[in-house]
Structures are given as C-alpha cells and as structure tokens.
mmCIF file with all atom_site columns, C-alpha atoms and ligand atoms in Angstrom:
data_model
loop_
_atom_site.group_PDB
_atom_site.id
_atom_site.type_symbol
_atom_site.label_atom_id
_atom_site.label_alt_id
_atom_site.label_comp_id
_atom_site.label_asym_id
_atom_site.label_entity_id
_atom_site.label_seq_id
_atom_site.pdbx_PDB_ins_code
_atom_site.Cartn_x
_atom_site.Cartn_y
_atom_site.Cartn_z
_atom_site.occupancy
_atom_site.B_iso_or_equiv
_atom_site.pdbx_formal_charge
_atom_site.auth_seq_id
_atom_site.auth_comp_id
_atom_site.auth_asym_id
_atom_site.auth_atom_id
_atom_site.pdbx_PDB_model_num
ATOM   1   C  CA  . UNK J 1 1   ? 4.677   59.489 178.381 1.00 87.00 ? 27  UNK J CA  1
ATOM   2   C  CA  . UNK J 1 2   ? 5.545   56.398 180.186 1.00 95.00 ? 28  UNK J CA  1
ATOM   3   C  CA  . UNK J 1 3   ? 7.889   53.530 178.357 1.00 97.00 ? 29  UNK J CA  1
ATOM   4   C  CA  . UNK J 1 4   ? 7.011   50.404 178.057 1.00 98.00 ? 30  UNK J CA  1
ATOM   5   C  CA  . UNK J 1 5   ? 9.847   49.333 180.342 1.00 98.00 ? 31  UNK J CA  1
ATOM   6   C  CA  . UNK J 1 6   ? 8.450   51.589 183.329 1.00 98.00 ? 32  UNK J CA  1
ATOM   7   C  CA  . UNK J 1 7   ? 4.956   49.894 182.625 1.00 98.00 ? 33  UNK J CA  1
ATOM   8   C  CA  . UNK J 1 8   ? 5.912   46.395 182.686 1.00 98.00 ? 34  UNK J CA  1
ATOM   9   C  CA  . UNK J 1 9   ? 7.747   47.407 186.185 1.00 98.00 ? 35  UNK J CA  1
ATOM   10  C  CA  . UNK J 1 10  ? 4.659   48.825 187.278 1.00 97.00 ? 36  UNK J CA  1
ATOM   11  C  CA  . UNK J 1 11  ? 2.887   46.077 187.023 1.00 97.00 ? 37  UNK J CA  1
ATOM   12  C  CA  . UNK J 1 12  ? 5.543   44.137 188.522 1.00 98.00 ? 38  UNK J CA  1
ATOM   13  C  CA  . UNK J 1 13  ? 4.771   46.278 192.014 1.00 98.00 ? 39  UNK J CA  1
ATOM   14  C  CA  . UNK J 1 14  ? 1.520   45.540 191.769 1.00 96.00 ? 40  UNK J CA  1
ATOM   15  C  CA  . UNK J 1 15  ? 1.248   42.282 191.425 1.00 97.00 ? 41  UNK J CA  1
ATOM   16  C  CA  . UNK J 1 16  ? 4.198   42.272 194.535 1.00 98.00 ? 42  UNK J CA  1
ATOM   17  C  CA  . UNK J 1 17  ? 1.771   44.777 196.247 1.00 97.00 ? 43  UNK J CA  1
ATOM   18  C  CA  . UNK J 1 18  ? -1.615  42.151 195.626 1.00 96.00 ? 44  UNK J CA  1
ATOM   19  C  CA  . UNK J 1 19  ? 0.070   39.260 197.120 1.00 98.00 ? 45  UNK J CA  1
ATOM   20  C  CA  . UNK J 1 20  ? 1.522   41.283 200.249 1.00 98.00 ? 46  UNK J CA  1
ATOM   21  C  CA  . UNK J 1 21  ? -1.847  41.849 201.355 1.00 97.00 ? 47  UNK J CA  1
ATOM   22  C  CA  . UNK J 1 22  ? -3.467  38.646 200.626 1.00 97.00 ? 48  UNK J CA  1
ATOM   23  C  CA  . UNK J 1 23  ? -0.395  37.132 203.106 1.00 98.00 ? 49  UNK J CA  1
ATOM   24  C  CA  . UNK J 1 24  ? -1.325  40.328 205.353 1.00 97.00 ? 50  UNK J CA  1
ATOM   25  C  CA  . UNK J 1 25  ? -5.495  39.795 205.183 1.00 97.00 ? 51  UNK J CA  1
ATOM   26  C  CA  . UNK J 1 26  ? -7.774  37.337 206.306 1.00 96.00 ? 52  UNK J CA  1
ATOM   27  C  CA  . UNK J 1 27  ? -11.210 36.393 205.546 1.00 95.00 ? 53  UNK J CA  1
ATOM   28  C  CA  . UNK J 1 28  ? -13.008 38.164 202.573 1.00 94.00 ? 54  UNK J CA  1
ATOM   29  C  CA  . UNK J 1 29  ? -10.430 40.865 202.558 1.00 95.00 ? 55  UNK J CA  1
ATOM   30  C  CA  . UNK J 1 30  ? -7.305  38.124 202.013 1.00 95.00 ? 56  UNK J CA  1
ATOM   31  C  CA  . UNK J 1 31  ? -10.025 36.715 199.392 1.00 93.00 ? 57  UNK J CA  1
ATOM   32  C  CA  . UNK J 1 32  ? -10.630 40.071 197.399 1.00 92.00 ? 58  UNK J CA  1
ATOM   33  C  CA  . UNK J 1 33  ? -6.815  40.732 196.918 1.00 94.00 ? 59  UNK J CA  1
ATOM   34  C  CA  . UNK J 1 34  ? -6.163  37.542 195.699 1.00 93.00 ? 60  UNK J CA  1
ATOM   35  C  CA  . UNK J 1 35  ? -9.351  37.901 192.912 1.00 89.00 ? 61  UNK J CA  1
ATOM   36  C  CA  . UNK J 1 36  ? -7.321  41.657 192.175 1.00 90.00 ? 62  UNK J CA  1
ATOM   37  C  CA  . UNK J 1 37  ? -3.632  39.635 192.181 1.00 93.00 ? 63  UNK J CA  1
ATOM   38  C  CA  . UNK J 1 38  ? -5.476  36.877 189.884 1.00 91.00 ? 64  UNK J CA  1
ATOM   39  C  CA  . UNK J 1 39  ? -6.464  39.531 187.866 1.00 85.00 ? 65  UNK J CA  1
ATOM   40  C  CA  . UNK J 1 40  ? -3.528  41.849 187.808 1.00 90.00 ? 66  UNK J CA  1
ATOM   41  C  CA  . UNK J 1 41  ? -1.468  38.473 186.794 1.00 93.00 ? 67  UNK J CA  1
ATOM   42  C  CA  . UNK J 1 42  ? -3.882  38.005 184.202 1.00 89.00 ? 68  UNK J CA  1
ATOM   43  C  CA  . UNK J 1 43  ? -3.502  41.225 182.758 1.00 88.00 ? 69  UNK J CA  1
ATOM   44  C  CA  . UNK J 1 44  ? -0.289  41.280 182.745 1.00 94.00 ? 70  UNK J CA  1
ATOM   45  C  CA  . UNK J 1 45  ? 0.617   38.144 181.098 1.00 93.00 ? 71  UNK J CA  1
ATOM   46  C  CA  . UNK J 1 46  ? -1.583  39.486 178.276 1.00 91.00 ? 72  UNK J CA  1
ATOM   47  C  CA  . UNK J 1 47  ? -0.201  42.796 178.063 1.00 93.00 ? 73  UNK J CA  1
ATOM   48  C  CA  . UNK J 1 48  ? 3.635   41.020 177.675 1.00 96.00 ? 74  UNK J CA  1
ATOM   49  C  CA  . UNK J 1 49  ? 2.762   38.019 175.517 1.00 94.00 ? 75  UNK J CA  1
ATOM   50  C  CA  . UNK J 1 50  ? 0.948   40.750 173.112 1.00 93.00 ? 76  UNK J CA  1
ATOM   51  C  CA  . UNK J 1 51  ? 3.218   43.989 173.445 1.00 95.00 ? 77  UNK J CA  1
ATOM   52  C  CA  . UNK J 1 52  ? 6.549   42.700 174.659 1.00 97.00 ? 78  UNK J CA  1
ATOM   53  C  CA  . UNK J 1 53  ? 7.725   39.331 173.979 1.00 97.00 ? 79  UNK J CA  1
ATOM   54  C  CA  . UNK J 1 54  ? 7.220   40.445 170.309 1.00 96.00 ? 80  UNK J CA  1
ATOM   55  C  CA  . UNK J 1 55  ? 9.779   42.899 170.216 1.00 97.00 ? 81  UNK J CA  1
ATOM   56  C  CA  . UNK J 1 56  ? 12.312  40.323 171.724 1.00 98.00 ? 82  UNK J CA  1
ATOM   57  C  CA  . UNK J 1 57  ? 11.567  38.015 168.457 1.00 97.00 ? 83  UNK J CA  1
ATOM   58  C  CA  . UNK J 1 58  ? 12.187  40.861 166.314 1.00 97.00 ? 84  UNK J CA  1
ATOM   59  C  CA  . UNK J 1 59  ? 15.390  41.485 167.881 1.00 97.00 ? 85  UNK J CA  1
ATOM   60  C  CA  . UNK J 1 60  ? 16.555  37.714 167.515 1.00 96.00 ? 86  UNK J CA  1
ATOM   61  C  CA  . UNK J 1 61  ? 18.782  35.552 168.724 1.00 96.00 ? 87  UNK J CA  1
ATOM   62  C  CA  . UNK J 1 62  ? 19.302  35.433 172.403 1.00 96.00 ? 88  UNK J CA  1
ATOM   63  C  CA  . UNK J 1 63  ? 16.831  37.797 172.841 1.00 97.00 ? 89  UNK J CA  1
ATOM   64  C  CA  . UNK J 1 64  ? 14.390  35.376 171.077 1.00 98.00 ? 90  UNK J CA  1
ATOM   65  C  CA  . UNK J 1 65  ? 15.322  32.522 173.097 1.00 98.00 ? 91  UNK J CA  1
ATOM   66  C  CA  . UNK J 1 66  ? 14.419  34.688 176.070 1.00 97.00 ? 92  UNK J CA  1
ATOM   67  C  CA  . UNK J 1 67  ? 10.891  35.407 174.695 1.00 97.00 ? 93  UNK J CA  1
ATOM   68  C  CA  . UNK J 1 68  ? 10.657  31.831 174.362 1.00 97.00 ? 94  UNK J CA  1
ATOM   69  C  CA  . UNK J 1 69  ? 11.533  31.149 178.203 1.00 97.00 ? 95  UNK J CA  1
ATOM   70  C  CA  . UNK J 1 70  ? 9.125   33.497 179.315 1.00 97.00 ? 96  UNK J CA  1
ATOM   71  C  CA  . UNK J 1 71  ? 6.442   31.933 177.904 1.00 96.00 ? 97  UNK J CA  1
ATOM   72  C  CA  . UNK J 1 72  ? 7.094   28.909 179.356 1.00 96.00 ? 98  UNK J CA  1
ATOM   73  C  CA  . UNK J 1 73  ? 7.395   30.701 182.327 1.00 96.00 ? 99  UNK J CA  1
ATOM   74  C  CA  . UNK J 1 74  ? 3.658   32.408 182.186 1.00 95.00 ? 100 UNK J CA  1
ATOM   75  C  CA  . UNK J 1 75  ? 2.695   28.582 180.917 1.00 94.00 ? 101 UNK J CA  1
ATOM   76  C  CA  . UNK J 1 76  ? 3.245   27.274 184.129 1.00 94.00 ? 102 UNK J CA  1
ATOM   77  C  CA  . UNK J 1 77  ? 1.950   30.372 186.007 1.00 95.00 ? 103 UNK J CA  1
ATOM   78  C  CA  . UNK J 1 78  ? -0.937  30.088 183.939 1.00 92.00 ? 104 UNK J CA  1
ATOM   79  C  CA  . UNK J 1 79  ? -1.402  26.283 185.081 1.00 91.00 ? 105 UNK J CA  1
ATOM   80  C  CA  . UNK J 1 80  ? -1.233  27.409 188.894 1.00 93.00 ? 106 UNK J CA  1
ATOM   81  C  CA  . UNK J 1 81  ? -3.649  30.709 188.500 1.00 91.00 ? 107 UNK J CA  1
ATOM   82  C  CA  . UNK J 1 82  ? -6.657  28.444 186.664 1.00 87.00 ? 108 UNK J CA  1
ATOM   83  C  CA  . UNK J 1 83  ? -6.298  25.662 189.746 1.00 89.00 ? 109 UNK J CA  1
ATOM   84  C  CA  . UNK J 1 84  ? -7.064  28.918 192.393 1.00 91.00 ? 110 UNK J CA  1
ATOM   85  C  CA  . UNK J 1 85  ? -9.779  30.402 190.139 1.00 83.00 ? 111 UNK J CA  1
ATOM   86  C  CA  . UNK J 1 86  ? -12.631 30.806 192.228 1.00 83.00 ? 112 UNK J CA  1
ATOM   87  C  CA  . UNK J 1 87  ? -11.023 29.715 195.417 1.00 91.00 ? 113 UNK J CA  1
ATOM   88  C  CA  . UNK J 1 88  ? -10.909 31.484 198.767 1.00 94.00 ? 114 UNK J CA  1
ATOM   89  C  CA  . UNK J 1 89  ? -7.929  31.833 200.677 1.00 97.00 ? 115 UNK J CA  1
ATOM   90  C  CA  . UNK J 1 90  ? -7.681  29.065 203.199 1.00 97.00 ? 116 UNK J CA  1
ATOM   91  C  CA  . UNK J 1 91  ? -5.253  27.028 204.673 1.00 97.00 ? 117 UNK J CA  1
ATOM   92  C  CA  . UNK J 1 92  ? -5.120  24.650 202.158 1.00 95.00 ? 118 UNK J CA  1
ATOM   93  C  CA  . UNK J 1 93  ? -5.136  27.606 199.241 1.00 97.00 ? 119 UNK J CA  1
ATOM   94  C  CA  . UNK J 1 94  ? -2.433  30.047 200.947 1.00 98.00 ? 120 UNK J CA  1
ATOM   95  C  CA  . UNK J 1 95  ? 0.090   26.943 200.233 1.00 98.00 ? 121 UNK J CA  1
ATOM   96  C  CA  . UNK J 1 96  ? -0.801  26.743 196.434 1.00 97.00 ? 122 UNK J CA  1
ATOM   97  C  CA  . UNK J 1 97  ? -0.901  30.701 196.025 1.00 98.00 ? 123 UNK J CA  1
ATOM   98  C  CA  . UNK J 1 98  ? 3.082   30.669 197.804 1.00 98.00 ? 124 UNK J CA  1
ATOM   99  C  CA  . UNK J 1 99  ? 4.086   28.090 195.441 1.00 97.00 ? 125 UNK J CA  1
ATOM   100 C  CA  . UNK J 1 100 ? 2.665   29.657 192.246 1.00 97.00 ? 126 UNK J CA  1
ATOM   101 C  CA  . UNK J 1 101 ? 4.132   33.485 193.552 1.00 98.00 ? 127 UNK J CA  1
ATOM   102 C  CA  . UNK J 1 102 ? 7.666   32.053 194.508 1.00 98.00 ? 128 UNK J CA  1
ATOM   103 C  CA  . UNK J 1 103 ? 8.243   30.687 190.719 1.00 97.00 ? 129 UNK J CA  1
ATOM   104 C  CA  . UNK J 1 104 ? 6.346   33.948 189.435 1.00 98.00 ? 130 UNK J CA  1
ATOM   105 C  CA  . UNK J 1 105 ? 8.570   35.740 191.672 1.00 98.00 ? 131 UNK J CA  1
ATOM   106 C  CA  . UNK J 1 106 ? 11.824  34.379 190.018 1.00 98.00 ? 132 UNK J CA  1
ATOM   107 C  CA  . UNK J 1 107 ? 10.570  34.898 186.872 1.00 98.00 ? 133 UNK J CA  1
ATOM   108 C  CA  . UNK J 1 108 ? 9.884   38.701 187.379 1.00 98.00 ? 134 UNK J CA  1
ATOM   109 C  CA  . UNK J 1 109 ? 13.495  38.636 189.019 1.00 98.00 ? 135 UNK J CA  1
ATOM   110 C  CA  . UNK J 1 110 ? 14.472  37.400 185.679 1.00 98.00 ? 136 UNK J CA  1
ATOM   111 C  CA  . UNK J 1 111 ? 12.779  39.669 183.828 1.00 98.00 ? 137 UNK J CA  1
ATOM   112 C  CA  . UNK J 1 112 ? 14.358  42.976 185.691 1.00 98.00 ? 138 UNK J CA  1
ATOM   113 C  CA  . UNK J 1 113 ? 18.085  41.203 185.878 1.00 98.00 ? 139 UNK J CA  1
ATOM   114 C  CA  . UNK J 1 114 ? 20.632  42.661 184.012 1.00 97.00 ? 140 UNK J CA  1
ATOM   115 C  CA  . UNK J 1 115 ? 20.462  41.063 180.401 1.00 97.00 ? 141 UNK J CA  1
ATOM   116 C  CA  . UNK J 1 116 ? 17.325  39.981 180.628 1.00 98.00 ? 142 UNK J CA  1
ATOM   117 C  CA  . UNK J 1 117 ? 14.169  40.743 179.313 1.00 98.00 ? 143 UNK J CA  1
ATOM   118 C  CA  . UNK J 1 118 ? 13.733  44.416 179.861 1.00 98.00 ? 144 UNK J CA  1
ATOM   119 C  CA  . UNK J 1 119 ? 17.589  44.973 179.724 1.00 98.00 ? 145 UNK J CA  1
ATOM   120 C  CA  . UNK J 1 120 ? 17.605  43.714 176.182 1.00 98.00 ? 146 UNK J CA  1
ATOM   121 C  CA  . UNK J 1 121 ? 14.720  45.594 174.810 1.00 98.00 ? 147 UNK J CA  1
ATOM   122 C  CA  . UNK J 1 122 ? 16.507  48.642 176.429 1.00 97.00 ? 148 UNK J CA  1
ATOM   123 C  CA  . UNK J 1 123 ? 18.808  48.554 174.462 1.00 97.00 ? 149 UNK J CA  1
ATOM   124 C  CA  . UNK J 1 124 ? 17.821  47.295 171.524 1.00 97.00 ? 150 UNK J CA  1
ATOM   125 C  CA  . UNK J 1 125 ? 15.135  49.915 170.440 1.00 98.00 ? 151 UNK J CA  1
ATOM   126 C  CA  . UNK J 1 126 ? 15.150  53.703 170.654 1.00 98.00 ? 152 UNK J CA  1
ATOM   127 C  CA  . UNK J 1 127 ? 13.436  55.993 173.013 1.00 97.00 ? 153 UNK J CA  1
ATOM   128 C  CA  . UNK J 1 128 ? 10.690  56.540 170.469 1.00 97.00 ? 154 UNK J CA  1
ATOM   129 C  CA  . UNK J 1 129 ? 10.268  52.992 170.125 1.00 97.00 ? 155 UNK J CA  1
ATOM   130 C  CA  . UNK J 1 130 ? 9.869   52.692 173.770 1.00 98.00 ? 156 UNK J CA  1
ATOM   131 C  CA  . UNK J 1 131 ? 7.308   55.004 174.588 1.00 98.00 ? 157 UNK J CA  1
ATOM   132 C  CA  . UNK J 1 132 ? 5.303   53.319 171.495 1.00 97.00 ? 158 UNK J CA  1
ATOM   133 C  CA  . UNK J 1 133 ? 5.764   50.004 172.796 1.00 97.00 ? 159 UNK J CA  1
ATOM   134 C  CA  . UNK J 1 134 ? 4.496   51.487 175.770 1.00 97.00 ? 160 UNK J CA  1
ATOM   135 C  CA  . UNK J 1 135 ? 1.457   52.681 174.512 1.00 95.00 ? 161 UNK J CA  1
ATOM   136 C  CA  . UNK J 1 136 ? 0.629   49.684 173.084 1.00 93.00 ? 162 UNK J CA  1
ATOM   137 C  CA  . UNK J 1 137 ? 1.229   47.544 176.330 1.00 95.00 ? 163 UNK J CA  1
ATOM   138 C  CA  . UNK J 1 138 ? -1.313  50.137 178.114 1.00 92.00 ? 164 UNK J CA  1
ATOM   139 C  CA  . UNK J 1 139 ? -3.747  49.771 175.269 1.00 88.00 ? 165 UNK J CA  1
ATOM   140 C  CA  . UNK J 1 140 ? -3.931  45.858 175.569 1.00 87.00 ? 166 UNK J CA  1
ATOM   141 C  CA  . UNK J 1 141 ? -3.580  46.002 179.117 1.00 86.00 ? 167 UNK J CA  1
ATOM   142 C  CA  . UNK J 1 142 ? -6.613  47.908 179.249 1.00 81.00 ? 168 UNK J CA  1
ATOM   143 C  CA  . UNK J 1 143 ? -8.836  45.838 176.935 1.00 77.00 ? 169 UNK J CA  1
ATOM   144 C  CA  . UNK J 1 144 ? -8.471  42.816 179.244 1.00 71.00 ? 170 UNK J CA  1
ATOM   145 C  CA  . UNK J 1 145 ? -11.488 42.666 181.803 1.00 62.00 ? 171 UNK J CA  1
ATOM   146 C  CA  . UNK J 1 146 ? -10.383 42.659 185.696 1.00 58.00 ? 172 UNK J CA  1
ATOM   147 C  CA  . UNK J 1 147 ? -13.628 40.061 185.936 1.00 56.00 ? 173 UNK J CA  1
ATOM   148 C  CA  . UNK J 1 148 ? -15.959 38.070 183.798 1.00 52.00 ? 174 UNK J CA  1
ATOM   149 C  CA  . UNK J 1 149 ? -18.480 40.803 182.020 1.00 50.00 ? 175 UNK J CA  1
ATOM   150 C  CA  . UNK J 1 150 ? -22.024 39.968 180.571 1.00 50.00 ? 176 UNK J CA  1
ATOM   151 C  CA  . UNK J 1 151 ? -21.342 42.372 177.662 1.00 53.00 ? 177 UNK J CA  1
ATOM   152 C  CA  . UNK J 1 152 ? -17.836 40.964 176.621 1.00 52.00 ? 178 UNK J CA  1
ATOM   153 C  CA  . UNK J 1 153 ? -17.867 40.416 172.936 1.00 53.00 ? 179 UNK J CA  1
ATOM   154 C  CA  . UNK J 1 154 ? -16.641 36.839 173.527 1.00 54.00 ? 180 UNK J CA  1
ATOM   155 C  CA  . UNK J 1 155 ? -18.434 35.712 176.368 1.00 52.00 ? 181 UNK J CA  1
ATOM   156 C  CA  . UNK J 1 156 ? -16.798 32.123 176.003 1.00 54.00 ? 182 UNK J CA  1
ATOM   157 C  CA  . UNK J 1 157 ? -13.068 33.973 176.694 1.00 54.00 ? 183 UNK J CA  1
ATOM   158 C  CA  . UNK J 1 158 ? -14.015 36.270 179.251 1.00 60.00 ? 184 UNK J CA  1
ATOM   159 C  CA  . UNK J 1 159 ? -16.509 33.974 181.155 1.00 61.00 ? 185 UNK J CA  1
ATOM   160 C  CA  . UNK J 1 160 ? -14.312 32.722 183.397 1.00 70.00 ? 186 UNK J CA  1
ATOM   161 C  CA  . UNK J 1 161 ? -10.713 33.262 184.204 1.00 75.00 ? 187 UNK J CA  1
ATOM   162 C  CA  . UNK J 1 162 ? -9.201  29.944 182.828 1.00 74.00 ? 188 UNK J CA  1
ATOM   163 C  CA  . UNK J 1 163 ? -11.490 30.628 179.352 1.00 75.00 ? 189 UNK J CA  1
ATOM   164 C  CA  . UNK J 1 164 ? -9.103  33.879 179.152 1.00 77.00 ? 190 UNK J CA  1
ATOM   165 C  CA  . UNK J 1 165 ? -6.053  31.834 180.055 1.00 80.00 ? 191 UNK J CA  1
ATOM   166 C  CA  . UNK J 1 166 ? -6.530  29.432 177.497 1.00 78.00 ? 192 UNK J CA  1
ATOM   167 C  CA  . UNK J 1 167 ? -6.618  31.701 175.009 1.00 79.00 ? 193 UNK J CA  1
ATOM   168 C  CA  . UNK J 1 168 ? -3.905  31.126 172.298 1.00 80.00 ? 194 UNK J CA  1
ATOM   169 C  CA  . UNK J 1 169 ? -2.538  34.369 171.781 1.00 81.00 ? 195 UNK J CA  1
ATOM   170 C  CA  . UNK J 1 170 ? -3.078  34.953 168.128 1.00 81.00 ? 196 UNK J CA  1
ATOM   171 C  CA  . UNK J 1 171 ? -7.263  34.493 168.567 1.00 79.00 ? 197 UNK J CA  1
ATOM   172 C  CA  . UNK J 1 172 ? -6.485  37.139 171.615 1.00 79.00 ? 198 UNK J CA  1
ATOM   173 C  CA  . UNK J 1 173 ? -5.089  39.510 169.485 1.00 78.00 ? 199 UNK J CA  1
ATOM   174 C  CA  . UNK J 1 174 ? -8.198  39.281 167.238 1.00 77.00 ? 200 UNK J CA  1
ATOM   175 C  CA  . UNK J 1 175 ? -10.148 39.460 169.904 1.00 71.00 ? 201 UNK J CA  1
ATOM   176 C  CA  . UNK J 1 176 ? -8.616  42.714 170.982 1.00 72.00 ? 202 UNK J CA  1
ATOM   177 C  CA  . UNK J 1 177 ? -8.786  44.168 168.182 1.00 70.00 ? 203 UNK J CA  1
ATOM   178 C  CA  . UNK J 1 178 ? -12.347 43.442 167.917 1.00 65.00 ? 204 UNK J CA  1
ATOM   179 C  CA  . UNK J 1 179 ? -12.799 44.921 171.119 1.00 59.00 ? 205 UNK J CA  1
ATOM   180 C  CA  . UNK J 1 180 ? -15.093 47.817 171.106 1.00 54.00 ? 206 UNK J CA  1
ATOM   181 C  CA  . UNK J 1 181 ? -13.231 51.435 172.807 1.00 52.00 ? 207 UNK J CA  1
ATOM   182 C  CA  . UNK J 1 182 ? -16.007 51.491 175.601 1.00 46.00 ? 208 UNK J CA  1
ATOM   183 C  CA  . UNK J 1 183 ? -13.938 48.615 177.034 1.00 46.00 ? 209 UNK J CA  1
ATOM   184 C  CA  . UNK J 1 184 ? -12.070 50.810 179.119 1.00 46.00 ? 210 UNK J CA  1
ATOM   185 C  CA  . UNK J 1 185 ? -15.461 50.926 180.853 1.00 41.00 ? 211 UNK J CA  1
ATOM   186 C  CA  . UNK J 1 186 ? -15.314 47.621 182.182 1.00 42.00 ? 212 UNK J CA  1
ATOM   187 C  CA  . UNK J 1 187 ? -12.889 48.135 185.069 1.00 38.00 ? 213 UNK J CA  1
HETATM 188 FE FE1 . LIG F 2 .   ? 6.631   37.810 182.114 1.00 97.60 ? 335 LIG F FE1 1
HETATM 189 FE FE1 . LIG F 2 .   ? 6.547   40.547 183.758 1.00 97.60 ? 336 LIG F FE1 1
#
C-alpha cells in the first residue's frame, strides 16, 4: 500500500520526468511529451484539489491557508496549460511551456518543503489515514482521461483539455462519482 504522500511525490517525478524530455526532444517526439506532461499536470491537479487539499481544510488553520495558496497556485497553472492546449512545441511555445514549469516548479518545491503541504498532512493524520487518503488520490487520479474520449459521460468536460480545466471542482466530484469503473479503460 502506497500513502498518499508517496503518490503525490510520484507524480511530482513525473511531471519533472515529462518536461525533461520535451526540453530533450524535438519534432513530434518533443510534441507527444508535452500532450503526456499536459496531461500528467492535468491529472494531477485533479487528484490534489479532490483528495488532498481537503484534508488540509480539515486540519485548519495554517494548514487551511496553505490549501488555499495552492489553489491559487494550480489557478494560474491552469491559465498557462489551456493557452498550450493543442500547441506543438516550437520556438515560440518552448518559451511559454518554461514559464508555466518554472512557477509550477516552485510550487511543487513548496509543496515537498518542510512545513508545507505534505509535511503538514504528515503529521497531522495517522498511518491509516494515509494509506486511505492514498487510495483515494489513486482512485480519482485514475478516473481522469489522459485525452479527450468519445465515450466520456460528459463529453462537454472531457472534450477538450481547457473544458476539464474549467471544471469547478464540486461538479468534478459529481462527475467522478458518476463515472462508470470501466474508466480505468480509458488510458
Ligand atoms: Fe499542487
Ligand atoms: Fe503537487
């Protein structure tokens, strides 16, 4: 059983991982890693907003208040991932993607920093709680869609990568929960 912590830092490597080969490709290979680092932002932003910024509310206080700042952290990534949907990597594109991974970057920094996100749901919640929280966050993370699919209950949210962005979380939720199991399938 993996904790909730270890999967959040998982995902952290592999959105690190994506963008190291998009800035290592060209071409249609620099263009396919950024669609799976679009993706795997995606994924992840949906996975925390749902599983783990939750449990910082319920702790309170300045863990709250850090909840809060993360969202408005994955606001603005949000922003910067709708204006590449669709886009290739060029030389007018590799600018925008640096400039939306360099404030991503310090946010994930923030997130793993001592006292801050994950440090606080560390310790605030038990190692039960943990590996349930982790669950969860693998559940969700599952249910979102890598790409746009015909059979997607919703085809207005998953149609297109900024549909799914703009999302407001509590109409995600339902529509996760609405979500049939063969889901899984889509990837
Ligand atoms: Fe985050
Ligand atoms: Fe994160």
């Amino acid at each position: 059983m993996v904790d909730v912590i270890q999967r959040v830092l998982d995902d952290h490597s592999e959105i690190k991982h994506a963008y190291e080969r998009v800035q290592a490709t060209q071409g249609e290979d620099a263009d396919k890693w950024l669609n799976q680092l679009i993706w795997s932002i995606a994924k992840h932003a949906a996975a925390e907003e749902l599983e783990v910024y939750p449990l910082l509310d319920k702790l309170g206080g300045q863990a709250k208040a850090l909840a809060d700042e993360s969202r408005k952290d994955h606001q603005k990534t949000k922003e910067a991932l709708s204006q590449l949907d669709g886009k290739k990597v060029t030389p007018e594109t590799r600018p925008q993607i640096d400039r939306m991974m360099e404030e991503l970057l310090q946010h994930i920094a923030m997130e793993e920093s001592q006292d801050g996100d994950l440090d606080v749901i560390r310790k605030g919640l038990s190692g039960d709680e943990l590996l349930e929280a982790g669950k969860k966050y693998e559940k969700t993370r599952k249910m979102v869609p890598t790409r746009p699919h015909p059979d997607a209950p919703d085809k207005g949210a998953f149609q297109s990568l900024t549909g799914f962005l703009a999302l407001p979380i509590d109409k995600m939720r339902d529509l996760f929960r609405s979500f049939p199991d063969e889901a899984q399938d889509l990837h």
